[in-house]
Coordinates of N, CA and C in Angstrom, one line a residue:
H272 N 35.4 119.4 70.0 CA 34.2 120.1 69.8 C 33.5 120.3 71.2
I273 N 33.1 121.5 71.5 CA 32.4 121.8 72.7 C 31.0 122.4 72.4
T274 N 30.0 121.9 73.1 CA 28.6 122.5 73.0 C 28.2 123.1 74.3
I275 N 27.8 124.3 74.3 CA 27.2 125.0 75.5 C 25.7 125.2 75.2
N276 N 24.9 124.7 76.1 CA 23.4 124.8 75.8 C 22.7 125.3 77.1
D277 N 21.7 126.2 76.8 CA 20.9 126.7 77.9 C 19.6 127.1 77.3
L278 N 18.5 127.0 78.1 CA 17.2 127.4 77.7 C 16.9 128.9 78.0
D279 N 17.7 129.4 79.0 CA 17.5 130.8 79.4 C 18.2 131.8 78.5
D280 N 17.5 132.9 78.2 CA 18.1 133.9 77.3 C 19.4 134.5 77.9
A281 N 19.3 134.9 79.1 CA 20.4 135.5 79.8 C 21.7 134.6 79.9
A282 N 21.4 133.3 80.1 CA 22.6 132.4 80.2 C 23.3 132.2 78.9
V283 N 22.5 132.2 77.8 CA 23.1 132.1 76.4 C 23.9 133.4 76.1
E284 N 23.4 134.5 76.5 CA 24.1 135.8 76.3 C 25.4 135.8 77.1
R285 N 25.3 135.3 78.3 CA 26.5 135.3 79.1 C 27.6 134.3 78.6
A286 N 27.1 133.2 78.0 CA 28.1 132.3 77.4 C 28.8 132.9 76.2
G287 N 28.1 133.7 75.4 CA 28.8 134.4 74.3 C 29.7 135.4 74.8
A288 N 29.3 136.1 75.9 CA 30.2 137.1 76.5 C 31.5 136.5 77.1
N289 N 31.3 135.3 77.6 CA 32.5 134.6 78.2 C 33.5 134.2 77.1
L290 N 33.0 133.8 76.0 CA 33.9 133.5 74.8 C 34.6 134.7 74.4
E291 N 33.9 135.8 74.3 CA 34.6 137.1 73.9 C 35.6 137.5 74.9
K292 N 35.3 137.4 76.2 CA 36.2 137.8 77.3 C 37.5 137.0 77.3
N293 N 37.3 135.7 76.9 CA 38.5 134.8 76.9 C 39.1 134.6 75.5
S294 N 38.8 135.6 74.6 CA 39.4 135.6 73.3 C 39.2 134.2 72.5
L295 N 38.0 133.7 72.6 CA 37.7 132.4 71.9 C 36.6 132.6 70.8
T296 N 36.3 133.8 70.5 CA 35.3 134.0 69.4 C 35.8 133.4 68.1
D297 N 37.1 133.3 67.9 CA 37.6 132.9 66.6 C 37.3 131.4 66.4
V298 N 37.1 130.6 67.5 CA 36.8 129.2 67.4 C 35.3 128.9 67.6
Q299 N 34.5 129.9 67.7 CA 33.0 129.7 67.8 C 32.5 129.3 66.5
T300 N 31.6 128.3 66.5 CA 31.0 127.7 65.3 C 29.5 127.4 65.5
K301 N 28.8 127.3 64.4 CA 27.5 126.9 64.4 C 27.3 125.4 63.9
E302 N 28.4 124.8 63.5 CA 28.4 123.5 62.9 C 28.3 122.4 64.0
R303 N 27.6 121.3 63.7 CA 27.4 120.2 64.7 C 28.7 119.4 64.8
F304 N 29.5 119.3 63.7 CA 30.7 118.5 63.7 C 31.9 119.3 63.6
G305 N 33.1 118.7 63.9 CA 34.3 119.4 63.7 C 34.8 120.2 64.9
Y306 N 35.8 120.9 64.7 CA 36.5 121.7 65.7 C 35.7 123.0 66.0
G307 N 35.6 123.4 67.3 CA 35.0 124.6 67.7 C 34.2 124.6 68.9
I308 N 33.6 125.7 69.3 CA 32.7 125.8 70.4 C 31.4 126.3 69.9
R309 N 30.3 125.6 70.2 CA 29.0 125.9 69.7 C 28.1 126.3 70.8
I310 N 27.4 127.4 70.7 CA 26.5 127.8 71.7 C 25.1 127.6 71.2
L311 N 24.3 126.9 72.0 CA 22.9 126.6 71.6 C 21.9 127.2 72.6
H312 N 20.8 127.7 72.0 CA 19.7 128.2 72.8 C 18.5 127.3 72.6
G313 N 18.3 126.3 73.5 CA 17.2 125.4 73.3 C 17.2 124.4 74.4
D314 N 16.4 123.3 74.2 CA 16.2 122.2 75.1 C 17.3 121.3 75.1
A315 N 18.0 121.1 76.2 CA 19.1 120.2 76.3 C 18.8 118.7 76.0
T316 N 17.5 118.3 76.3 CA 17.1 116.9 76.0 C 17.1 116.7 74.5
H317 N 16.8 117.7 73.7 CA 16.8 117.5 72.2 C 18.2 117.3 71.8
E318 N 19.1 118.1 72.3 CA 20.6 117.9 71.9 C 21.1 116.5 72.3
L319 N 20.7 116.1 73.5 CA 21.2 114.8 73.9 C 20.6 113.6 73.1
Y320 N 19.3 113.7 72.8 CA 18.7 112.6 72.1 C 19.1 112.5 70.6
T321 N 19.6 113.6 70.1 CA 20.1 113.6 68.7 C 21.6 113.2 68.7
S322 N 22.1 112.8 69.9 CA 23.5 112.4 69.9 C 23.6 110.9 70.5
R323 N 22.5 110.2 70.5 CA 22.5 108.9 71.0 C 23.4 108.0 70.2
R324 N 24.1 107.1 70.9 CA 25.0 106.2 70.3 C 24.3 105.2 69.4
S325 N 25.0 104.6 68.4 CA 24.4 103.8 67.4 C 24.1 102.4 67.9
I326 N 24.4 102.0 69.1 CA 24.0 100.7 69.7 C 22.5 100.7 69.8
T327 N 21.9 101.8 70.3 CA 20.5 101.9 70.5 C 19.8 102.5 69.3
V328 N 20.5 103.3 68.5 CA 19.9 103.9 67.3 C 20.8 103.6 66.1
K329 N 20.1 103.1 65.0 CA 20.9 102.7 63.9 C 21.8 103.9 63.4
K330 N 22.9 103.5 62.9 CA 23.9 104.5 62.5 C 23.3 105.6 61.6
K331 N 22.5 105.2 60.6 CA 22.0 106.2 59.7 C 21.1 107.2 60.3
F332 N 20.5 106.9 61.5 CA 19.6 107.8 62.2 C 20.3 108.6 63.2
Q333 N 21.6 108.3 63.5 CA 22.3 109.1 64.5 C 22.7 110.4 63.9
Q334 N 22.2 111.5 64.4 CA 22.4 112.8 63.7 C 23.8 113.4 64.0
Q335 N 24.3 113.1 65.2 CA 25.7 113.7 65.5 C 26.4 112.7 66.4
Q336 N 27.7 113.0 66.6 CA 28.5 112.1 67.4 C 28.1 112.2 68.9
C337 N 28.5 111.1 69.6 CA 28.3 111.1 71.1 C 29.3 112.0 71.7
Y338 N 29.1 112.4 72.9 CA 30.0 113.3 73.7 C 30.9 112.4 74.6
D339 N 32.2 112.9 74.7 CA 33.1 112.2 75.6 C 32.9 112.7 77.0
V340 N 32.4 113.9 77.2 CA 32.1 114.5 78.5 C 30.8 115.2 78.4
I341 N 29.9 115.0 79.4 CA 28.7 115.7 79.5 C 28.5 116.2 80.9
D342 N 28.3 117.5 81.1 CA 28.1 118.1 82.4 C 26.7 118.7 82.5
L343 N 25.9 118.1 83.3 CA 24.5 118.6 83.5 C 24.5 119.4 84.8
D344 N 24.1 120.7 84.7 CA 24.1 121.6 85.9 C 22.9 122.5 85.7
P345 N 21.6 121.9 85.8 CA 20.4 122.7 85.7 C 20.1 123.4 87.0
Y346 N 19.1 124.3 86.9 CA 18.6 124.9 88.2 C 17.6 124.0 88.7
G347 N 17.9 123.2 89.8 CA 17.0 122.3 90.4 C 17.5 120.8 90.1
S348 N 16.6 120.0 89.7 CA 16.9 118.6 89.5 C 17.3 118.3 88.1
A349 N 18.3 117.4 88.0 CA 18.8 117.0 86.6 C 18.1 115.8 86.1
A350 N 17.1 115.3 86.9 CA 16.4 114.0 86.6 C 15.8 114.0 85.1
P351 N 15.2 115.1 84.6 CA 14.7 115.1 83.3 C 15.7 114.8 82.2
F352 N 17.0 115.1 82.5 CA 18.0 115.0 81.5 C 18.8 113.7 81.5
L353 N 18.6 112.8 82.6 CA 19.4 111.7 82.7 C 19.3 110.6 81.6
D354 N 18.0 110.4 81.2 CA 17.8 109.4 80.1 C 18.6 109.7 78.8
G355 N 18.5 111.0 78.4 CA 19.2 111.4 77.2 C 20.7 111.4 77.4
A356 N 21.1 111.7 78.6 CA 22.6 111.8 78.9 C 23.3 110.5 78.9
V357 N 22.6 109.5 79.5 CA 23.3 108.2 79.5 C 23.4 107.5 78.2
Q358 N 22.6 108.0 77.2 CA 22.6 107.5 75.9 C 23.6 108.3 75.0
A359 N 23.7 109.6 75.3 CA 24.5 110.5 74.4 C 26.0 110.4 74.8
I360 N 26.4 109.8 75.9 CA 27.8 109.8 76.3 C 28.5 108.6 75.6
S361 N 29.7 108.8 75.2 CA 30.5 107.7 74.6 C 30.9 106.6 75.6
N362 N 31.2 105.5 75.1 CA 31.6 104.4 75.9 C 32.9 104.8 76.7
G363 N 32.8 104.7 78.0 CA 33.9 105.2 78.9 C 34.0 106.7 79.1
G364 N 33.0 107.4 78.6 CA 32.9 108.8 78.8 C 32.5 109.3 80.2
M365 N 32.8 110.5 80.5 CA 32.5 111.1 81.8 C 31.2 111.9 81.8
L366 N 30.3 111.5 82.8 CA 29.0 112.2 82.9 C 29.0 112.8 84.3
N367 N 28.9 114.1 84.3 CA 28.9 114.9 85.6 C 27.5 115.5 85.8
V368 N 27.0 115.3 87.0 CA 25.6 115.6 87.2 C 25.5 116.4 88.6
T369 N 24.8 117.6 88.5 CA 24.5 118.4 89.7 C 23.0 118.5 89.9
C370 N 22.6 118.3 91.1 CA 21.2 118.4 91.5 C 21.1 119.4 92.7
T371 N 20.3 120.4 92.6 CA 20.2 121.4 93.7 C 18.8 121.2 94.4
D372 N 18.2 120.1 94.3 CA 16.9 119.9 94.9 C 17.0 119.1 96.2
M373 N 17.8 119.5 97.1 CA 18.0 118.8 98.4 C 16.7 118.8 99.2
V374 N 15.8 119.6 98.9 CA 14.5 119.6 99.6 C 13.8 118.2 99.3
A375 N 14.0 117.7 98.1 CA 13.5 116.4 97.7 C 14.4 115.3 98.2
L376 N 15.7 115.4 97.7 CA 16.7 114.3 98.0 C 17.0 114.2 99.5
G377 N 16.8 115.3 100.3 CA 17.2 115.3 101.7 C 16.0 114.8 102.6
G378 N 14.9 114.6 102.0 CA 13.8 114.0 102.8 C 12.7 114.9 103.2
S379 N 12.8 116.2 102.9 CA 11.7 117.2 103.3 C 10.4 116.9 102.5
H380 N 10.6 116.5 101.3 CA 9.5 116.1 100.4 C 9.8 114.8 99.7
P381 N 9.7 113.7 100.5 CA 10.0 112.4 100.0 C 9.2 112.0 98.8
E382 N 7.9 112.5 98.7 CA 7.0 112.1 97.6 C 7.6 112.7 96.3
T383 N 8.2 113.8 96.4 CA 8.8 114.4 95.2 C 10.0 113.6 94.7
C384 N 10.8 113.2 95.7 CA 12.0 112.4 95.4 C 11.6 111.1 94.7
F385 N 10.5 110.5 95.2 CA 10.0 109.2 94.7 C 9.6 109.3 93.2
G386 N 9.0 110.4 92.9 CA 8.6 110.6 91.5 C 9.7 110.9 90.6
R387 N 10.7 111.7 91.1 CA 11.8 112.1 90.2 C 12.9 111.0 90.0
Y388 N 13.2 110.3 91.1 CA 14.4 109.4 91.1 C 14.0 107.9 91.2
N389 N 13.3 107.5 90.2 CA 13.1 106.0 90.0 C 12.5 105.3 91.2
G390 N 11.5 106.0 91.9 CA 10.8 105.4 93.0 C 11.6 105.2 94.2
S391 N 12.6 106.1 94.5 CA 13.4 106.0 95.7 C 12.9 107.0 96.8
L392 N 12.9 106.5 98.0 CA 12.4 107.3 99.1 C 13.6 107.6 100.1
P393 N 13.9 108.9 100.4 CA 14.9 109.2 101.3 C 14.4 109.1 102.8
L394 N 15.4 108.9 103.7 CA 15.0 108.9 105.1 C 15.1 110.3 105.7
Q395 N 14.1 110.7 106.5 CA 14.0 112.0 107.0 C 14.8 112.1 108.4
R396 N 15.4 113.2 108.6 CA 16.1 113.6 109.8 C 17.1 112.5 110.2
T397 N 18.0 112.2 109.3 CA 19.1 111.3 109.6 C 20.4 112.1 109.5
P398 N 21.5 111.7 110.3 CA 22.7 112.5 110.2 C 23.5 112.2 109.0
Y399 N 23.1 111.3 108.1 CA 23.8 111.0 106.9 C 23.0 111.3 105.6
L400 N 22.1 112.3 105.7 CA 21.2 112.6 104.6 C 21.9 113.0 103.3
Q401 N 23.1 113.7 103.4 CA 23.8 114.0 102.2 C 24.3 112.8 101.5
E402 N 24.8 111.8 102.2 CA 25.2 110.6 101.6 C 24.1 109.8 101.0
V403 N 22.9 109.8 101.7 CA 21.7 109.1 101.1 C 21.3 109.8 99.8
A404 N 21.4 111.1 99.8 CA 21.0 111.9 98.6 C 21.9 111.5 97.4
L405 N 23.2 111.4 97.7 CA 24.1 111.1 96.6 C 23.9 109.6 96.1
R406 N 23.6 108.8 97.1 CA 23.3 107.4 96.7 C 22.0 107.2 95.9
I407 N 21.0 108.0 96.2 CA 19.8 108.0 95.5 C 20.0 108.5 94.0
L408 N 20.8 109.5 93.9 CA 21.2 110.0 92.5 C 22.0 109.0 91.8
L409 N 22.9 108.4 92.4 CA 23.7 107.3 91.7 C 22.8 106.1 91.3
Y410 N 21.9 105.8 92.2 CA 21.0 104.7 91.9 C 20.1 105.0 90.7
S411 N 19.6 106.3 90.6 CA 18.8 106.7 89.5 C 19.6 106.7 88.2
L412 N 20.9 107.1 88.3 CA 21.7 107.0 87.1 C 22.0 105.6 86.7
A413 N 22.3 104.7 87.6 CA 22.6 103.3 87.3 C 21.4 102.6 86.7
M414 N 20.2 102.9 87.2 CA 19.0 102.2 86.7 C 18.6 102.8 85.3
T415 N 18.9 104.1 85.1 CA 18.6 104.7 83.8 C 19.5 104.1 82.7
A416 N 20.8 104.0 83.1 CA 21.8 103.5 82.2 C 21.6 102.0 81.9
A417 N 21.1 101.3 82.9 CA 20.9 99.8 82.7 C 19.9 99.5 81.6
K418 N 18.9 100.4 81.4 CA 18.0 100.1 80.3 C 18.6 100.0 78.9
Y419 N 19.8 100.6 78.8 CA 20.5 100.6 77.5 C 21.8 99.7 77.6
G420 N 21.8 98.8 78.5 CA 22.9 97.9 78.6 C 24.2 98.6 79.0
R421 N 24.1 99.6 79.9 CA 25.2 100.4 80.3 C 25.3 100.4 81.8
T422 N 26.5 100.6 82.4 CA 26.8 100.7 83.8 C 27.5 102.0 84.1
I423 N 27.5 102.4 85.4 CA 28.2 103.5 85.8 C 29.4 103.1 86.7
R424 N 30.4 104.0 86.7 CA 31.5 103.8 87.6 C 31.8 105.1 88.3
P425 N 31.3 105.3 89.6 CA 31.5 106.6 90.2 C 33.0 106.9 90.4
I426 N 33.4 108.1 90.1 CA 34.8 108.6 90.3 C 34.8 109.5 91.5
L427 N 33.8 110.4 91.6 CA 33.8 111.3 92.8 C 32.4 111.7 93.1
S428 N 32.0 111.8 94.3 CA 30.7 112.2 94.7 C 30.8 113.2 95.8
V429 N 30.1 114.3 95.6 CA 30.3 115.5 96.5 C 28.9 116.0 97.0
G430 N 28.7 116.1 98.3 CA 27.5 116.7 98.8 C 27.8 117.8 99.7
M431 N 27.2 119.0 99.5 CA 27.4 120.1 100.4 C 26.3 121.1 100.3
D432 N 25.9 121.7 101.4 CA 24.9 122.7 101.5 C 23.6 122.2 100.8
F433 N 23.2 122.9 99.7 CA 21.9 122.6 99.1 C 22.0 121.8 97.8
Y434 N 23.2 121.2 97.5 CA 23.3 120.4 96.3 C 24.2 119.2 96.4
V435 N 24.0 118.3 95.5 CA 24.9 117.2 95.3 C 25.4 117.1 93.9
R436 N 26.6 116.6 93.8 CA 27.3 116.5 92.5 C 28.1 115.2 92.3
V437 N 27.9 114.5 91.2 CA 28.6 113.3 91.0 C 29.3 113.3 89.7
F438 N 30.4 112.6 89.7 CA 31.2 112.4 88.4 C 31.3 110.9 88.2
V439 N 30.7 110.4 87.1 CA 30.7 108.9 86.8 C 31.2 108.7 85.4
E440 N 31.8 107.5 85.2 CA 32.1 107.0 83.9 C 31.0 106.1 83.5
V441 N 30.6 106.1 82.2 CA 29.6 105.2 81.7 C 30.1 104.2 80.7
Y442 N 29.8 103.0 80.9 CA 30.3 101.9 80.0 C 29.2 101.0 79.4
D443 N 29.5 100.5 78.2 CA 28.7 99.5 77.6 C 29.1 98.2 78.3
D444 N 28.2 97.6 79.1 CA 28.5 96.5 80.0 C 27.3 95.7 80.4
K445 N 26.9 94.8 79.5 CA 25.7 94.0 79.8 C 25.9 93.1 81.0
A446 N 27.1 92.5 81.1 CA 27.4 91.7 82.3 C 27.3 92.4 83.6
G447 N 27.7 93.7 83.5 CA 27.6 94.5 84.7 C 26.2 94.9 85.1
V448 N 25.3 95.0 84.0 CA 23.9 95.2 84.3 C 23.3 94.0 85.0
S449 N 23.7 92.8 84.6 CA 23.2 91.6 85.3 C 23.6 91.6 86.8
D450 N 24.7 92.2 87.2 CA 25.1 92.3 88.6 C 24.5 93.4 89.3
L451 N 23.7 94.2 88.7 CA 23.3 95.5 89.3 C 22.4 95.3 90.6
S452 N 21.7 94.2 90.6 CA 20.9 93.9 91.8 C 21.7 93.7 93.1
L453 N 23.0 93.4 92.9 CA 23.9 93.2 94.0 C 24.5 94.6 94.5
K454 N 24.3 95.6 93.7 CA 24.8 97.0 94.1 C 23.7 97.9 94.4
I455 N 22.5 97.5 94.2 CA 21.3 98.3 94.5 C 20.6 97.7 95.7
G456 N 20.2 98.5 96.7 CA 19.5 98.0 97.8 C 18.8 99.0 98.7
N457 N 18.4 98.6 99.9 CA 17.7 99.5 100.8 C 18.5 99.8 102.0
I458 N 18.1 100.8 102.7 CA 18.7 101.1 104.0 C 17.6 101.0 105.1
Y459 N 18.0 100.3 106.2 CA 17.0 100.1 107.3 C 17.5 100.8 108.5
Q460 N 16.8 101.9 108.9 CA 17.2 102.7 110.0 C 16.3 102.4 111.2
S461 N 16.9 102.0 112.4 CA 16.2 101.8 113.6 C 15.4 103.0 114.0
T462 N 14.1 102.8 114.5 CA 13.3 103.9 114.9 C 13.6 104.3 116.3
H463 N 14.4 103.6 117.1 CA 14.7 103.9 118.5 C 16.2 104.2 118.8
C464 N 17.1 104.0 117.8 CA 18.5 104.3 118.0 C 19.1 104.6 116.7
A465 N 20.5 104.8 116.8 CA 21.2 105.3 115.6 C 21.6 104.1 114.7
S466 N 21.3 102.9 115.1 CA 21.7 101.7 114.3 C 21.0 101.7 112.9
F467 N 21.7 101.3 111.9 CA 21.1 101.1 110.6 C 21.8 100.0 109.8
Y468 N 21.2 99.4 108.8 CA 21.7 98.3 108.0 C 21.4 98.6 106.6
T469 N 22.2 98.1 105.7 CA 21.9 98.2 104.3 C 21.9 96.7 103.7
M470 N 21.0 96.5 102.7 CA 20.9 95.2 102.2 C 20.6 95.3 100.7
P471 N 21.4 94.6 99.9 CA 21.1 94.6 98.4 C 19.8 93.9 98.1
Q472 N 19.3 94.3 96.9 CA 18.0 93.7 96.5 C 18.2 92.3 96.0
G473 N 19.4 91.9 95.6 CA 19.6 90.6 95.0 C 20.8 90.0 95.6
K474 N 21.0 88.7 95.4 CA 22.1 87.9 95.9 C 22.4 86.7 95.0
M475 N 23.6 86.2 95.0 CA 23.9 85.0 94.3 C 23.7 83.8 95.3
A476 N 22.9 82.8 94.9 CA 22.6 81.7 95.8 C 22.2 80.5 95.1
G477 N 21.9 79.4 95.8 CA 21.4 78.2 95.2 C 22.6 77.3 94.7
K478 N 22.2 76.1 94.3 CA 23.2 75.1 93.8 C 23.9 75.6 92.5
R479 N 23.1 76.3 91.7 CA 23.7 76.8 90.4 C 24.2 78.2 90.6
H480 N 24.2 78.8 91.8 CA 24.8 80.1 92.1 C 24.2 81.1 91.1
V481 N 22.8 81.3 91.2 CA 22.1 82.2 90.3 C 21.6 83.4 91.1
Y482 N 21.1 84.4 90.4 CA 20.6 85.6 91.0 C 19.3 85.3 91.6
Q483 N 19.1 85.7 92.9 CA 17.9 85.6 93.6 C 17.5 86.8 94.4
A484 N 16.2 87.0 94.8 CA 15.9 88.1 95.6 C 16.4 87.8 97.0
T485 N 16.9 88.9 97.7 CA 17.5 88.8 99.0 C 16.4 88.5 100.1
R486 N 16.9 88.1 101.2 CA 16.0 87.9 102.4 C 16.3 88.9 103.4
I487 N 15.3 89.5 104.1 CA 15.5 90.5 105.1 C 15.9 89.9 106.4
E488 N 17.1 90.2 106.9 CA 17.5 89.7 108.2 C 18.5 90.7 108.7
P489 N 18.4 91.2 109.9 CA 17.2 90.9 110.8 C 16.0 91.7 110.5
S490 N 14.8 91.3 111.0 CA 13.6 92.1 110.7 C 13.4 93.2 111.7
R491 N 14.1 93.2 112.8 CA 14.1 94.2 113.8 C 15.5 94.6 114.3
C492 N 15.6 95.8 114.9 CA 16.9 96.2 115.3 C 17.5 95.3 116.4
N493 N 18.7 94.9 116.2 CA 19.4 94.0 117.2 C 19.6 94.7 118.5
E494 N 19.8 96.0 118.5 CA 20.1 96.8 119.7 C 18.9 97.0 120.6
T495 N 17.8 97.4 120.0 CA 16.6 97.8 120.8 C 15.4 96.9 120.5
G496 N 15.4 96.1 119.4 CA 14.2 95.4 119.1 C 13.1 96.2 118.4
A497 N 13.5 97.4 118.0 CA 12.5 98.3 117.4 C 12.4 98.0 115.9
P498 N 11.3 98.4 115.3 CA 11.1 98.2 113.9 C 12.0 99.2 113.1
F499 N 12.1 99.0 111.8 CA 13.0 99.8 111.0 C 12.1 100.8 110.1
K500 N 12.7 102.0 109.8 CA 12.2 102.8 108.7 C 13.0 102.3 107.5
V501 N 12.4 102.2 106.4 CA 13.1 101.7 105.2 C 13.2 102.9 104.2
G502 N 14.5 103.1 103.7 CA 14.7 104.1 102.7 C 15.3 103.4 101.5
G503 N 15.2 104.1 100.3 CA 15.7 103.6 99.1 C 14.7 103.3 98.1
P504 N 15.1 102.5 97.1 CA 16.4 101.9 96.8 C 17.5 103.0 96.7
I505 N 18.8 102.6 97.0 CA 19.9 103.5 96.8 C 21.1 102.6 96.2
W506 N 22.1 103.4 95.8 CA 23.3 102.8 95.3 C 24.1 102.3 96.5
L507 N 24.5 101.0 96.5 CA 25.3 100.5 97.6 C 26.8 100.3 97.2
G508 N 27.1 100.5 96.0 CA 28.5 100.4 95.5 C 29.4 101.5 96.0
P509 N 30.7 101.5 95.5 CA 31.6 102.6 95.9 C 31.1 104.0 95.3
M510 N 31.3 105.0 96.1 CA 30.9 106.4 95.6 C 32.1 107.1 95.0
H511 N 33.3 106.6 95.2 CA 34.5 107.3 94.7 C 35.5 106.3 94.1
D512 N 36.4 106.8 93.3 CA 37.6 106.1 92.9 C 38.7 106.6 93.8
T513 N 39.1 105.8 94.8 CA 40.0 106.3 95.8 C 41.4 106.8 95.3
E514 N 41.8 106.1 94.2 CA 43.1 106.5 93.6 C 43.0 107.9 93.0
V515 N 41.9 108.1 92.3 CA 41.7 109.5 91.7 C 41.7 110.5 92.8
V516 N 41.0 110.2 93.9 CA 40.9 111.2 95.0 C 42.2 111.5 95.6
K517 N 43.0 110.4 95.8 CA 44.4 110.6 96.3 C 45.2 111.4 95.4
Q518 N 45.2 111.2 94.1 CA 45.9 112.0 93.2 C 45.5 113.4 93.2
A519 N 44.2 113.7 93.3 CA 43.7 115.1 93.3 C 44.2 115.8 94.5
L520 N 44.1 115.1 95.7 CA 44.6 115.7 96.9 C 46.1 116.0 96.9
S521 N 46.9 115.1 96.3 CA 48.3 115.2 96.1 C 48.6 116.4 95.3
C522 N 47.9 116.6 94.2 CA 48.1 117.8 93.3 C 47.8 119.1 94.0
L523 N 46.7 119.1 94.8 CA 46.3 120.3 95.5 C 47.4 120.7 96.6
T524 N 47.9 119.6 97.2 CA 49.0 119.9 98.2 C 50.2 120.4 97.6
Q525 N 50.6 119.8 96.5 CA 51.8 120.3 95.7 C 51.6 121.8 95.2
Q526 N 50.4 122.1 94.7 CA 50.1 123.4 94.2 C 50.2 124.4 95.4
Q527 N 49.7 124.1 96.6 CA 49.8 125.0 97.7 C 51.2 125.2 98.1
K528 N 52.1 124.2 98.0 CA 53.5 124.4 98.3 C 54.1 125.3 97.3
D529 N 53.8 125.1 96.0 CA 54.4 125.9 94.9 C 54.0 127.4 95.0
D530 N 52.7 127.6 95.5 CA 52.3 129.0 95.7 C 52.9 129.7 96.9

């Protein structure tokens, strides 16, 4: 079952035209369940919230099944859709998210980024702003999923020009949520040179090896003694599944040879 949703009239009309062009009108349906392609003209958050999994919503109140794949590609930020999406995706499902608001994520308007992405601040005028933007989005996804006992596993993260796009798997994983403070942290950029450091917000320490707040060390740049600019919080875990990336590159290389 495939659902195509948009709030824009023209986009909905184009979706219908695409089905016709690709000879798929015979499988178009208006039913919520079963086989077919459904085109909706409405608010995507409503569709997502009516598909929440039964762990957070009792089975009798779940109006339709969770999705195995959700692709969010709005005009601008996907932030308003993240809460519904992390609940509507099935355990182990793939959530793909595109954000085209690099003005916020890239640091031109850090106050906007702070409000949209769980209180994260980007660093301005850094040579790695695309990566920071991706890590802010992954952080926001991870924190949103954690509220429902879920974790993310990034498969691929792409940043180019005016947008960022991530592909993550979402899992029911309460133990992983407990470890989240070890994968979330801040970036410390020297104000006088290119040196920077990252530091998780939590650590395992003490005689009982329990979760604790981390300690800031060093407090100044080792190279110049200058103070730091602090960015984040950001995702400090892996951004890609390297095996998946290798397989994808291998397939592309083989396809080029065949062509």
